[in-house]
């Protein structure tokens, strides 16, 4: 248990203790933990062999003679520092668990623009061409600049207020009527 609840708290906060501990326990999930034990095991063997104390002060002496890339040294040093530090705060464990859960989350995208918001954006366009390109970008789920770059000579405004688009220049993903 990462949050042992020794200090007195209100019942509402105490009811959150199991949830907090569940998220914080992800900090030490088996795959990551197994990967981290290898540097720790090597570090302990090194410290016992050289007579150095097994603490974070001996970490540079352990990492420097090894022929490792600096990024690997940084990774091993950070891992050893985390494993050798005895006073992990509850918030640190909870945040580490949150990071792992966020990394596993399938959805990492911003929410798409809604039709009502699109109308507001189009109303701020300075030209008909820009407004049309914004709408086409929304229909094709492309970025505005990329769609506009494909549209040489498009759109062609008509006297009745409509526009004509040369379909040879329109991306294949464009739909005739997205609504």
PDB file of C-alpha atoms in Angstrom:
ATOM      1  CA  UNK A   1       0.000   0.000   0.000  1.00  0.00           C
ATOM      2  CA  UNK A   2       1.504   3.296  -1.080  1.00  0.00           C
ATOM      3  CA  UNK A   3      -0.811   5.553   0.894  1.00  0.00           C
ATOM      4  CA  UNK A   4      -1.025   3.861   4.264  1.00  0.00           C
ATOM      5  CA  UNK A   5      -3.463   6.312   5.794  1.00  0.00           C
ATOM      6  CA  UNK A   6      -1.664   6.781   9.126  1.00  0.00           C
ATOM      7  CA  UNK A   7      -2.636  10.436   9.284  1.00  0.00           C
ATOM      8  CA  UNK A   8      -6.274  11.230  10.153  1.00  0.00           C
ATOM      9  CA  UNK A   9      -8.411  12.293   7.190  1.00  0.00           C
ATOM     10  CA  UNK A  10     -12.092  12.788   6.521  1.00  0.00           C
ATOM     11  CA  UNK A  11     -14.169   9.753   5.456  1.00  0.00           C
ATOM     12  CA  UNK A  12     -14.633  11.207   1.944  1.00  0.00           C
ATOM     13  CA  UNK A  13     -10.886  11.340   1.396  1.00  0.00           C
ATOM     14  CA  UNK A  14     -10.334   7.972   3.057  1.00  0.00           C
ATOM     15  CA  UNK A  15     -12.787   6.404   0.587  1.00  0.00           C
ATOM     16  CA  UNK A  16     -10.482   7.500  -2.260  1.00  0.00           C
ATOM     17  CA  UNK A  17      -7.505   5.628  -0.761  1.00  0.00           C
ATOM     18  CA  UNK A  18      -8.079   2.353  -2.708  1.00  0.00           C
ATOM     19  CA  UNK A  19      -8.369   4.219  -6.027  1.00  0.00           C
ATOM     20  CA  UNK A  20      -5.215   6.227  -5.363  1.00  0.00           C
ATOM     21  CA  UNK A  21      -3.299   3.086  -4.396  1.00  0.00           C
ATOM     22  CA  UNK A  22      -4.515   1.240  -7.515  1.00  0.00           C
ATOM     23  CA  UNK A  23      -3.245   3.996  -9.821  1.00  0.00           C
ATOM     24  CA  UNK A  24       0.014   4.391  -7.887  1.00  0.00           C
ATOM     25  CA  UNK A  25       0.629   0.631  -8.017  1.00  0.00           C
ATOM     26  CA  UNK A  26       0.971   0.932 -11.806  1.00  0.00           C
ATOM     27  CA  UNK A  27       4.306   2.609 -11.094  1.00  0.00           C
ATOM     28  CA  UNK A  28       5.738  -0.830 -10.282  1.00  0.00           C
ATOM     29  CA  UNK A  29       3.965  -3.026 -12.825  1.00  0.00           C
ATOM     30  CA  UNK A  30       5.925  -6.209 -13.642  1.00  0.00           C
ATOM     31  CA  UNK A  31       7.355  -5.512 -17.136  1.00  0.00           C
ATOM     32  CA  UNK A  32       8.914  -2.193 -16.144  1.00  0.00           C
ATOM     33  CA  UNK A  33       9.967  -3.523 -12.769  1.00  0.00           C
ATOM     34  CA  UNK A  34      11.720  -6.507 -14.333  1.00  0.00           C
ATOM     35  CA  UNK A  35      13.586  -4.211 -16.727  1.00  0.00           C
ATOM     36  CA  UNK A  36      14.722  -2.009 -13.845  1.00  0.00           C
ATOM     37  CA  UNK A  37      16.029  -4.834 -11.685  1.00  0.00           C
ATOM     38  CA  UNK A  38      18.874  -5.597 -14.069  1.00  0.00           C
ATOM     39  CA  UNK A  39      20.726  -2.270 -13.535  1.00  0.00           C
ATOM     40  CA  UNK A  40      20.001  -2.488  -9.805  1.00  0.00           C
ATOM     41  CA  UNK A  41      21.377  -6.030  -9.578  1.00  0.00           C
ATOM     42  CA  UNK A  42      24.534  -4.996 -11.465  1.00  0.00           C
ATOM     43  CA  UNK A  43      24.861  -1.917  -9.266  1.00  0.00           C
ATOM     44  CA  UNK A  44      24.642  -3.978  -6.065  1.00  0.00           C
ATOM     45  CA  UNK A  45      27.261  -6.449  -7.326  1.00  0.00           C
ATOM     46  CA  UNK A  46      29.506  -3.493  -8.237  1.00  0.00           C
ATOM     47  CA  UNK A  47      29.094  -1.847  -4.813  1.00  0.00           C
ATOM     48  CA  UNK A  48      29.758  -5.073  -2.896  1.00  0.00           C
ATOM     49  CA  UNK A  49      32.828  -5.810  -5.043  1.00  0.00           C
ATOM     50  CA  UNK A  50      34.329  -2.337  -4.623  1.00  0.00           C
ATOM     51  CA  UNK A  51      33.264  -1.764  -1.022  1.00  0.00           C
ATOM     52  CA  UNK A  52      31.189   1.303  -1.861  1.00  0.00           C
ATOM     53  CA  UNK A  53      27.934   1.989  -0.033  1.00  0.00           C
ATOM     54  CA  UNK A  54      24.777   1.012  -1.907  1.00  0.00           C
ATOM     55  CA  UNK A  55      23.316   4.488  -2.317  1.00  0.00           C
ATOM     56  CA  UNK A  56      22.877   7.090  -5.031  1.00  0.00           C
ATOM     57  CA  UNK A  57      26.332   8.601  -4.344  1.00  0.00           C
ATOM     58  CA  UNK A  58      28.000   5.536  -5.885  1.00  0.00           C
ATOM     59  CA  UNK A  59      25.910   5.694  -9.073  1.00  0.00           C
ATOM     60  CA  UNK A  60      28.375   7.864 -11.071  1.00  0.00           C
ATOM     61  CA  UNK A  61      31.250   5.499 -10.198  1.00  0.00           C
ATOM     62  CA  UNK A  62      29.118   2.602 -11.423  1.00  0.00           C
ATOM     63  CA  UNK A  63      28.048   4.219 -14.703  1.00  0.00           C
ATOM     64  CA  UNK A  64      31.229   6.006 -15.815  1.00  0.00           C
ATOM     65  CA  UNK A  65      33.529   3.033 -16.505  1.00  0.00           C
ATOM     66  CA  UNK A  66      30.839   1.259 -18.525  1.00  0.00           C
ATOM     67  CA  UNK A  67      30.838   1.737 -22.275  1.00  0.00           C
ATOM     68  CA  UNK A  68      27.285   3.026 -22.574  1.00  0.00           C
ATOM     69  CA  UNK A  69      25.759   5.775 -24.648  1.00  0.00           C
ATOM     70  CA  UNK A  70      24.995   8.895 -22.659  1.00  0.00           C
ATOM     71  CA  UNK A  71      21.263   8.401 -23.188  1.00  0.00           C
ATOM     72  CA  UNK A  72      21.574   4.904 -21.675  1.00  0.00           C
ATOM     73  CA  UNK A  73      23.637   6.277 -18.780  1.00  0.00           C
ATOM     74  CA  UNK A  74      20.942   8.847 -18.182  1.00  0.00           C
ATOM     75  CA  UNK A  75      18.250   6.173 -18.242  1.00  0.00           C
ATOM     76  CA  UNK A  76      20.146   3.830 -15.887  1.00  0.00           C
ATOM     77  CA  UNK A  77      21.071   6.710 -13.570  1.00  0.00           C
ATOM     78  CA  UNK A  78      17.466   7.876 -13.333  1.00  0.00           C
ATOM     79  CA  UNK A  79      16.302   4.316 -12.712  1.00  0.00           C
ATOM     80  CA  UNK A  80      18.881   3.751  -9.980  1.00  0.00           C
ATOM     81  CA  UNK A  81      18.058   7.073  -8.345  1.00  0.00           C
ATOM     82  CA  UNK A  82      14.372   6.133  -8.233  1.00  0.00           C
ATOM     83  CA  UNK A  83      15.070   2.651  -6.879  1.00  0.00           C
ATOM     84  CA  UNK A  84      17.596   3.774  -4.261  1.00  0.00           C
ATOM     85  CA  UNK A  85      15.465   6.611  -2.918  1.00  0.00           C
ATOM     86  CA  UNK A  86      13.520   5.325   0.044  1.00  0.00           C
ATOM     87  CA  UNK A  87      11.210   8.283   0.523  1.00  0.00           C
ATOM     88  CA  UNK A  88       8.886   8.157  -2.473  1.00  0.00           C
ATOM     89  CA  UNK A  89       6.023  10.512  -1.815  1.00  0.00           C
ATOM     90  CA  UNK A  90       2.465   9.356  -2.388  1.00  0.00           C
ATOM     91  CA  UNK A  91       1.982  12.032  -5.026  1.00  0.00           C
ATOM     92  CA  UNK A  92       5.111  10.872  -6.907  1.00  0.00           C
ATOM     93  CA  UNK A  93       3.862   7.296  -7.006  1.00  0.00           C
ATOM     94  CA  UNK A  94       0.397   8.428  -8.073  1.00  0.00           C
ATOM     95  CA  UNK A  95       1.758  10.656 -10.864  1.00  0.00           C
ATOM     96  CA  UNK A  96       4.037   7.878 -12.116  1.00  0.00           C
ATOM     97  CA  UNK A  97       1.029   5.561 -12.292  1.00  0.00           C
ATOM     98  CA  UNK A  98      -0.944   8.245 -14.146  1.00  0.00           C
ATOM     99  CA  UNK A  99       1.881   8.625 -16.689  1.00  0.00           C
ATOM    100  CA  UNK A 100       1.847   4.902 -17.380  1.00  0.00           C
ATOM    101  CA  UNK A 101      -1.917   4.823 -17.762  1.00  0.00           C
ATOM    102  CA  UNK A 102      -1.808   7.840 -20.074  1.00  0.00           C
ATOM    103  CA  UNK A 103       0.841   6.125 -22.217  1.00  0.00           C
ATOM    104  CA  UNK A 104      -1.404   3.048 -22.535  1.00  0.00           C
ATOM    105  CA  UNK A 105      -4.455   5.120 -23.448  1.00  0.00           C
ATOM    106  CA  UNK A 106      -5.568   4.515 -27.028  1.00  0.00           C
ATOM    107  CA  UNK A 107      -7.074   7.941 -27.595  1.00  0.00           C
ATOM    108  CA  UNK A 108      -4.477  10.702 -27.672  1.00  0.00           C
ATOM    109  CA  UNK A 109      -6.172  13.096 -30.038  1.00  0.00           C
ATOM    110  CA  UNK A 110      -7.890  16.393 -29.645  1.00  0.00           C
ATOM    111  CA  UNK A 111     -11.609  16.451 -30.244  1.00  0.00           C
ATOM    112  CA  UNK A 112     -12.590  17.234 -33.831  1.00  0.00           C
ATOM    113  CA  UNK A 113     -14.278  20.486 -34.721  1.00  0.00           C
ATOM    114  CA  UNK A 114     -18.078  20.375 -34.732  1.00  0.00           C
ATOM    115  CA  UNK A 115     -20.244  21.732 -37.558  1.00  0.00           C
ATOM    116  CA  UNK A 116     -21.439  24.651 -35.396  1.00  0.00           C
ATOM    117  CA  UNK A 117     -17.855  25.639 -34.588  1.00  0.00           C
ATOM    118  CA  UNK A 118     -16.910  25.301 -38.255  1.00  0.00           C
ATOM    119  CA  UNK A 119     -19.601  27.823 -39.206  1.00  0.00           C
ATOM    120  CA  UNK A 120     -18.108  30.287 -36.728  1.00  0.00           C
ATOM    121  CA  UNK A 121     -14.619  29.761 -38.159  1.00  0.00           C
ATOM    122  CA  UNK A 122     -15.856  30.124 -41.751  1.00  0.00           C
ATOM    123  CA  UNK A 123     -17.659  33.357 -40.839  1.00  0.00           C
ATOM    124  CA  UNK A 124     -14.291  34.870 -39.878  1.00  0.00           C
ATOM    125  CA  UNK A 125     -12.680  34.000 -43.238  1.00  0.00           C
ATOM    126  CA  UNK A 126     -11.686  37.060 -45.246  1.00  0.00           C
ATOM    127  CA  UNK A 127     -12.276  35.598 -48.715  1.00  0.00           C
ATOM    128  CA  UNK A 128     -14.656  33.107 -50.276  1.00  0.00           C
ATOM    129  CA  UNK A 129     -11.674  31.015 -51.321  1.00  0.00           C
ATOM    130  CA  UNK A 130     -10.433  30.758 -47.730  1.00  0.00           C
ATOM    131  CA  UNK A 131     -13.907  29.850 -46.473  1.00  0.00           C
ATOM    132  CA  UNK A 132     -14.262  27.137 -49.114  1.00  0.00           C
ATOM    133  CA  UNK A 133     -10.823  25.727 -48.363  1.00  0.00           C
ATOM    134  CA  UNK A 134     -11.621  25.605 -44.645  1.00  0.00           C
ATOM    135  CA  UNK A 135     -14.826  23.701 -45.330  1.00  0.00           C
ATOM    136  CA  UNK A 136     -13.041  21.306 -47.686  1.00  0.00           C
ATOM    137  CA  UNK A 137     -10.311  20.744 -45.118  1.00  0.00           C
ATOM    138  CA  UNK A 138     -12.971  19.864 -42.566  1.00  0.00           C
ATOM    139  CA  UNK A 139     -14.749  17.525 -45.017  1.00  0.00           C
ATOM    140  CA  UNK A 140     -11.561  15.705 -45.951  1.00  0.00           C
ATOM    141  CA  UNK A 141     -10.103  15.699 -42.427  1.00  0.00           C
ATOM    142  CA  UNK A 142      -6.999  17.340 -43.876  1.00  0.00           C
ATOM    143  CA  UNK A 143      -5.151  20.416 -42.800  1.00  0.00           C
ATOM    144  CA  UNK A 144      -6.199  23.712 -44.371  1.00  0.00           C
ATOM    145  CA  UNK A 145      -2.778  24.566 -45.831  1.00  0.00           C
ATOM    146  CA  UNK A 146      -2.393  21.173 -47.505  1.00  0.00           C
ATOM    147  CA  UNK A 147      -5.829  21.346 -49.114  1.00  0.00           C
ATOM    148  CA  UNK A 148      -5.267  24.914 -50.237  1.00  0.00           C
ATOM    149  CA  UNK A 149      -1.951  23.896 -51.803  1.00  0.00           C
ATOM    150  CA  UNK A 150      -3.729  21.255 -53.882  1.00  0.00           C
ATOM    151  CA  UNK A 151      -6.314  23.729 -55.126  1.00  0.00           C
ATOM    152  CA  UNK A 152      -4.587  25.743 -57.833  1.00  0.00           C
ATOM    153  CA  UNK A 153      -7.252  27.876 -59.479  1.00  0.00           C
ATOM    154  CA  UNK A 154      -9.997  26.608 -57.192  1.00  0.00           C
ATOM    155  CA  UNK A 155     -12.665  27.469 -56.237  1.00  0.00           C
ATOM    156  CA  UNK A 156     -14.213  29.400 -59.092  1.00  0.00           C
ATOM    157  CA  UNK A 157     -16.900  31.765 -57.709  1.00  0.00           C
ATOM    158  CA  UNK A 158     -20.189  31.934 -59.619  1.00  0.00           C
ATOM    159  CA  UNK A 159     -22.542  34.886 -59.978  1.00  0.00           C
ATOM    160  CA  UNK A 160     -25.343  33.077 -58.144  1.00  0.00           C
ATOM    161  CA  UNK A 161     -23.186  32.724 -55.012  1.00  0.00           C
ATOM    162  CA  UNK A 162     -22.112  29.136 -55.615  1.00  0.00           C
ATOM    163  CA  UNK A 163     -18.630  27.878 -56.312  1.00  0.00           C
ATOM    164  CA  UNK A 164     -17.279  25.492 -58.922  1.00  0.00           C
ATOM    165  CA  UNK A 165     -14.455  23.201 -57.930  1.00  0.00           C
ATOM    166  CA  UNK A 166     -12.313  21.397 -60.472  1.00  0.00           C
ATOM    167  CA  UNK A 167     -12.440  17.845 -59.187  1.00  0.00           C
ATOM    168  CA  UNK A 168      -9.077  16.934 -60.695  1.00  0.00           C
ATOM    169  CA  UNK A 169      -7.507  19.024 -57.949  1.00  0.00           C
ATOM    170  CA  UNK A 170      -9.706  17.759 -55.107  1.00  0.00           C
ATOM    171  CA  UNK A 171      -8.219  15.055 -52.871  1.00  0.00           C
ATOM    172  CA  UNK A 172      -9.676  11.570 -53.370  1.00  0.00           C
ATOM    173  CA  UNK A 173     -10.916  11.578 -49.783  1.00  0.00           C
ATOM    174  CA  UNK A 174     -13.306  14.494 -50.426  1.00  0.00           C
ATOM    175  CA  UNK A 175     -16.989  13.619 -50.232  1.00  0.00           C
ATOM    176  CA  UNK A 176     -19.765  15.132 -52.294  1.00  0.00           C
ATOM    177  CA  UNK A 177     -21.974  15.855 -49.300  1.00  0.00           C
ATOM    178  CA  UNK A 178     -20.471  15.211 -45.842  1.00  0.00           C
ATOM    179  CA  UNK A 179     -23.699  15.922 -43.978  1.00  0.00           C
TER     180      UNK A 179
END
